[in-house]
């Protein structure tokens, strides 16, 4: 993987409302705690330097202790209050606007993503990626199918856990467009490290275009090679787990593949979406992400070419 | 009366020493080694075992840093890495940090309060063996590739029967049971030793600050460890006999584990930290040659931290979706802990300012402690804030934070304390030159390795990942952390070398090489098996700095193991109490217990069958004997 990921997972980038608030609050905390740290270090150095001359006076130290405790209490009170106000202000800023409704279900080790619409035919079903229109609040419902995971897209907001048996949610309010990356933040088993989520924040028209494209069923294969791949995917092992809308493949155990080739990465951020990496992933899913639930199949060379050609056509 | 030999005017000097030796020494050879109930023997082997586990846990840390030095590294597989970080956390928290703090207390506390042995010395021996067997269980399992791999925090349902089948998690949970038994036993011994075995005159307001720390810590152990014992017991039941406490798909609750676990594991941080605060107080006092400033404020701060630490566990769960109003309470409680900590820091610096500090190695570790621990405390204030924590939680920022707290606030004071009390442990002083070299490597290496992790975390790197993609801006920071880990390793090697070289020299330290004020320095270095010829009587909290020779009381039997029991608050002599003789039964009972615990991982019948040898062991151990009963003190 290369520079295509550069800086896109930083908590300091301030691309979302929460993250902007985080940056301001963090600077306040850094300033106040830094000030107290400076006092401690100066006092420590003074005590070390003064050791040759006996200048310390106990009554002075007693008075200073009271002053110190007072200052610490005031500092903590300011920080607690600021923290409380920021926490509540984030909620207030997103209230009263109809949010985009997204449901995110975590699995070991990938994300199942659904955009709810007015009717079932408006629904978008994808995996391991979020597309968000800039400036529109998005209410993400968080669930888990197996163990505890944590939703974390640092440029947009802090974490929220996905706990089996419970439903959590998080409101996102993206403030600028860009490509971002999130990653599961709660240890969830062998491949916790390879459970990433690509996030695209785009203009509302771009988002609508994406949504329309995603609602469409999968493209029919055009070349002979891709048709061979279509036949393999829909009739052999792949269809047991994967869904490709508009085809007989309707498995629900693995990520939806309807528009796989339009995504930025393969295997929840394991590989970038390139032809070569599609080959690598399909030929040996256990190579780069050992322990994941996609089995090694052992393709014949012509089947591998065909399957990859078909998958590449799923724009 | 006259038929019983007692120390006093008629019996003192060489003859008294010879007779006390006869009474209190352990048997020669292996038999004596296995049966000893001397708190110094147990304490020493507890310390050596815990420090060995520190080295093992540190080796795992070095392995992880090798893997993380470069992105997409293939050095260690995902499965192996998950075992390694689980073993690192488990070893450090359960088998090193808590035990080593209790270990030092087992050795030093009876000397510090001026008595001849710890309360319940056989339980003490039993506790050590139990701890040892728990440590062996975990590490043998790891060596056989059945080590746990679901994290030291073992969140359900990942650690449940469905997602981690096999024995790995069972071994972890049963190891917890071993360390629980051991730690609670030691805590009870220490509480009783401190409350009832203090030298006459050592009122509760004259206890050294380290004794206060250990008293508060031990009470915290008794109150918090049952929570994790319950939690891990329920986990074992879910895994082995089909209960559904934590199974969300059968009306169990995945968050119940987190509440119970953190109700223990947050106080645990203070269980590690408070004894270290005691070390710092003792070292500052000795190396500034004046009583520590504002004794009462330090005592109250210690007690306050102990209380507040039970009100902060939810700050580990801010991202789990609990009610918001509740979060605010835990934010406030977590921030409030900073107040007593600030008081402590102030008092130590003020003591240096008022005294004439001599920067020997132990005091250098105190300075390092202040410089690093305050950073950890202040980042702790940051993660107490909900909006900040939601970003920082479970990122490398928290890895940096917790190591600043635990290494800065725990390991640095510990290394200082081991250097300080080394003469009392071995009769020898550590080399000052080698000690300083080790100190600078550990101190500078630590900061250079861990400070960058704050930034790595801010840049979005999560914890507990076996690898990371390149191009995230994390590469250089990770390489820096990994390289500097090497400097810490060099420091560790220098520290161990210093110990080994010192042990090869003949004992030369003398009873009080630092001119320290505490009673432990009135005993020989290393102390005789009976600690003190006569039980000291004290009239201040720095007795060895008072004018004239140390006052003593007399009248204890010398042909039986006898200790003075004093009143809990005023330390008035109350009764004379027989201290148990050496015996093999604590070891045999611990073996029976270990067989039961380990067997129960494989079959529930082990609990039934294993109870029989355990019952035999305990029965013989506790069989009433014709030992002398407690008698009132003769004035």
Short mmCIF file of C-alpha atoms in Angstrom, two decimals, chain A residues 1-3 5-12 18-19 21-23 25-26 29-30 33-34 36-37 39-41 43-44 46-48 50-58 60-66 68-69 72-73 76 79-80 82-84 86-88 91 108 144-148 150 152-166 168 181 183-194 269-270 288-290, chain B residues 72 78-79 82 85-86 149-151 153 155-159 163 248-249 253-256 258 288-290 293-294 297 317-322 324-325 327-328 331-332 335-339 342-343 345-347 349-350 352-359 367 370-372 374-375 378-379 381-395 397 457-474:
data_model
loop_
_atom_site.label_atom_id
_atom_site.label_comp_id
_atom_site.label_asym_id
_atom_site.label_seq_id
_atom_site.Cartn_x
_atom_site.Cartn_y
_atom_site.Cartn_z
CA UNK A 1 0.00 0.00 0.00
CA UNK A 2 1.23 3.42 -0.83
CA UNK A 3 0.56 7.08 -0.43
CA UNK A 5 -3.75 6.34 2.43
CA UNK A 6 -1.68 9.29 3.47
CA UNK A 7 -2.85 10.94 6.67
CA UNK A 8 -6.41 9.81 6.13
CA UNK A 9 -6.80 8.22 9.56
CA UNK A 10 -5.56 11.07 11.71
CA UNK A 11 -7.59 12.27 14.69
CA UNK A 12 -6.20 15.75 14.19
CA UNK A 18 -16.81 15.97 16.44
CA UNK A 19 -13.23 16.03 15.37
CA UNK A 21 -14.53 19.94 18.68
CA UNK A 22 -11.94 17.37 19.69
CA UNK A 23 -9.13 19.51 18.35
CA UNK A 25 -10.79 20.72 23.47
CA UNK A 26 -7.51 18.88 23.10
CA UNK A 29 -6.33 20.37 27.79
CA UNK A 30 -2.82 20.49 26.37
CA UNK A 33 -1.98 20.36 31.68
CA UNK A 34 1.19 21.64 30.03
CA UNK A 36 0.90 22.42 35.40
CA UNK A 37 3.63 20.17 34.07
CA UNK A 39 5.28 24.23 37.24
CA UNK A 40 6.20 20.75 38.48
CA UNK A 41 9.37 20.60 36.42
CA UNK A 43 9.89 23.35 41.04
CA UNK A 44 11.78 20.08 40.73
CA UNK A 46 14.67 24.55 41.62
CA UNK A 47 14.71 21.99 44.44
CA UNK A 48 17.64 20.20 42.82
CA UNK A 50 18.88 24.83 45.66
CA UNK A 51 20.23 21.78 47.44
CA UNK A 52 23.58 23.42 48.15
CA UNK A 53 22.08 26.39 49.96
CA UNK A 54 19.62 25.71 52.72
CA UNK A 55 16.89 28.16 51.79
CA UNK A 56 13.67 26.20 52.15
CA UNK A 57 11.22 27.48 54.70
CA UNK A 58 8.53 25.19 55.99
CA UNK A 60 6.30 29.00 52.99
CA UNK A 61 5.97 25.44 51.73
CA UNK A 62 2.74 25.03 53.71
CA UNK A 63 1.24 28.15 52.17
CA UNK A 64 2.38 27.03 48.74
CA UNK A 65 0.69 23.64 49.23
CA UNK A 66 -2.68 25.35 49.73
CA UNK A 68 -1.10 24.54 44.62
CA UNK A 69 -4.14 22.50 45.59
CA UNK A 72 -5.15 22.22 40.61
CA UNK A 73 -8.80 22.19 41.67
CA UNK A 76 -9.61 20.48 36.85
CA UNK A 79 -11.36 21.13 32.15
CA UNK A 80 -14.35 19.16 33.46
CA UNK A 82 -15.22 22.40 29.09
CA UNK A 83 -15.39 18.67 28.50
CA UNK A 84 -19.06 18.55 29.54
CA UNK A 86 -18.25 20.21 24.29
CA UNK A 87 -19.86 16.82 24.75
CA UNK A 88 -23.34 18.34 24.85
CA UNK A 91 -25.36 16.76 20.22
CA UNK A 108 -15.13 -10.76 12.17
CA UNK A 144 -22.44 -6.66 15.82
CA UNK A 145 -23.01 -10.18 14.62
CA UNK A 146 -20.33 -11.79 16.74
CA UNK A 147 -17.90 -10.09 19.14
CA UNK A 148 -17.40 -6.51 20.27
CA UNK A 150 -15.49 -0.46 17.69
CA UNK A 152 -13.61 4.61 14.60
CA UNK A 153 -13.09 7.02 11.75
CA UNK A 154 -10.68 9.42 13.47
CA UNK A 155 -10.97 12.33 11.02
CA UNK A 156 -14.74 12.45 11.59
CA UNK A 157 -15.47 11.41 15.17
CA UNK A 158 -14.49 9.38 18.19
CA UNK A 159 -15.26 5.73 18.80
CA UNK A 160 -18.47 3.93 19.40
CA UNK A 161 -18.54 0.22 20.15
CA UNK A 162 -20.59 -2.35 18.30
CA UNK A 163 -21.76 -4.70 21.03
CA UNK A 164 -23.58 -7.95 20.25
CA UNK A 165 -27.04 -7.90 21.77
CA UNK A 166 -27.14 -4.11 21.85
CA UNK A 168 -25.57 1.78 19.57
CA UNK A 181 -10.08 5.66 6.57
CA UNK A 183 -10.40 0.99 11.56
CA UNK A 184 -11.88 -1.31 14.17
CA UNK A 185 -10.63 -0.09 17.54
CA UNK A 186 -11.64 -2.93 19.82
CA UNK A 187 -9.59 -6.10 19.72
CA UNK A 188 -11.87 -8.56 17.97
CA UNK A 189 -9.72 -11.60 17.23
CA UNK A 190 -7.03 -12.76 14.86
CA UNK A 191 -7.50 -10.17 12.11
CA UNK A 192 -8.41 -7.16 14.21
CA UNK A 193 -5.57 -5.33 12.47
CA UNK A 194 -7.16 -5.86 9.06
CA UNK A 269 -8.57 -2.52 3.73
CA UNK A 270 -6.15 -5.41 3.26
CA UNK A 288 -2.46 -11.53 3.56
CA UNK A 289 -5.28 -12.01 6.07
CA UNK A 290 -4.76 -15.43 7.61
CA UNK B 72 3.45 -4.92 6.90
CA UNK B 78 -1.17 -12.55 13.47
CA UNK B 79 -2.06 -15.49 15.71
CA UNK B 82 -2.09 -11.87 19.56
CA UNK B 85 0.46 -9.16 23.47
CA UNK B 86 -1.99 -11.14 25.59
CA UNK B 149 -4.74 -14.96 22.77
CA UNK B 150 -7.82 -12.84 23.44
CA UNK B 151 -6.11 -9.97 25.24
CA UNK B 153 -8.68 -7.90 29.38
CA UNK B 155 -13.51 -9.20 26.63
CA UNK B 156 -16.49 -11.44 26.10
CA UNK B 157 -17.89 -12.71 23.82
CA UNK B 158 -14.52 -12.92 22.05
CA UNK B 159 -13.19 -14.90 25.03
CA UNK B 163 -15.19 -17.44 19.49
CA UNK B 248 -25.82 -11.93 24.44
CA UNK B 249 -27.60 -14.38 22.19
CA UNK B 253 -24.72 -9.56 28.71
CA UNK B 254 -21.45 -8.77 26.99
CA UNK B 255 -20.90 -5.62 29.07
CA UNK B 256 -21.29 -7.35 32.43
CA UNK B 258 -16.39 -5.18 31.41
CA UNK B 288 17.10 14.36 51.83
CA UNK B 289 17.86 13.41 55.44
CA UNK B 290 14.70 14.99 56.80
CA UNK B 293 7.03 17.26 54.30
CA UNK B 294 3.35 17.26 55.36
CA UNK B 297 -1.39 15.38 53.86
CA UNK B 317 -16.17 2.06 28.84
CA UNK B 318 -16.99 5.50 27.44
CA UNK B 319 -17.40 4.02 23.95
CA UNK B 320 -19.75 1.20 24.93
CA UNK B 321 -22.94 3.26 24.77
CA UNK B 322 -23.85 3.58 28.47
CA UNK B 324 -24.44 9.85 29.12
CA UNK B 325 -25.27 11.28 32.52
CA UNK B 327 -20.31 9.25 32.07
CA UNK B 328 -20.15 12.71 33.63
CA UNK B 331 -15.30 11.92 34.35
CA UNK B 332 -15.50 13.94 37.55
CA UNK B 335 -10.31 13.96 37.29
CA UNK B 336 -10.61 14.17 41.08
CA UNK B 337 -7.86 11.55 41.45
CA UNK B 338 -5.49 14.22 40.14
CA UNK B 339 -5.95 16.26 43.34
CA UNK B 342 -0.86 16.62 42.95
CA UNK B 343 -0.60 16.87 46.73
CA UNK B 345 4.00 15.36 44.04
CA UNK B 346 4.09 18.70 45.84
CA UNK B 347 5.09 17.13 49.14
CA UNK B 349 9.37 18.16 45.77
CA UNK B 350 8.92 20.32 48.89
CA UNK B 352 13.74 17.97 48.43
CA UNK B 353 13.51 21.74 48.57
CA UNK B 354 13.56 21.77 52.37
CA UNK B 355 16.24 19.11 52.78
CA UNK B 356 19.64 18.48 51.29
CA UNK B 357 19.03 15.90 48.59
CA UNK B 358 21.83 13.53 47.68
CA UNK B 359 21.32 12.22 44.18
CA UNK B 367 13.24 12.29 39.90
CA UNK B 370 8.17 12.65 38.83
CA UNK B 371 9.23 13.65 35.32
CA UNK B 372 7.45 10.71 33.66
CA UNK B 374 3.24 13.48 35.89
CA UNK B 375 2.99 13.18 32.10
CA UNK B 378 -1.91 14.55 32.88
CA UNK B 379 -2.71 12.38 29.87
CA UNK B 381 -6.82 13.79 32.86
CA UNK B 382 -7.23 13.92 29.09
CA UNK B 383 -8.69 10.44 28.77
CA UNK B 384 -11.06 11.18 31.65
CA UNK B 385 -12.82 13.66 29.35
CA UNK B 386 -15.48 11.89 27.28
CA UNK B 387 -14.98 13.78 23.98
CA UNK B 388 -11.21 13.35 24.17
CA UNK B 389 -11.37 9.75 25.32
CA UNK B 390 -13.60 8.72 22.44
CA UNK B 391 -10.74 9.60 20.11
CA UNK B 392 -7.80 8.55 22.28
CA UNK B 393 -9.26 5.35 23.74
CA UNK B 394 -7.78 2.10 22.39
CA UNK B 395 -5.23 4.02 20.33
CA UNK B 397 -2.05 7.35 22.79
CA UNK B 457 -2.17 7.42 18.52
CA UNK B 458 -3.28 10.91 17.57
CA UNK B 459 -2.52 9.97 13.97
CA UNK B 460 -5.02 7.16 14.28
CA UNK B 461 -3.07 4.01 15.06
CA UNK B 462 -5.20 1.61 17.11
CA UNK B 463 -3.85 -0.68 19.82
CA UNK B 464 -3.45 -4.44 19.57
CA UNK B 465 -2.77 -4.59 15.85
CA UNK B 466 -0.12 -7.04 14.66
CA UNK B 467 0.68 -4.88 11.68
CA UNK B 468 -0.24 -1.63 9.98
CA UNK B 469 -0.26 -0.33 6.43
CA UNK B 470 2.48 1.95 5.23
CA UNK B 471 1.79 5.55 4.26
CA UNK B 472 -0.30 6.39 7.33
CA UNK B 473 2.40 8.63 8.78
CA UNK B 474 3.16 6.03 11.46
#
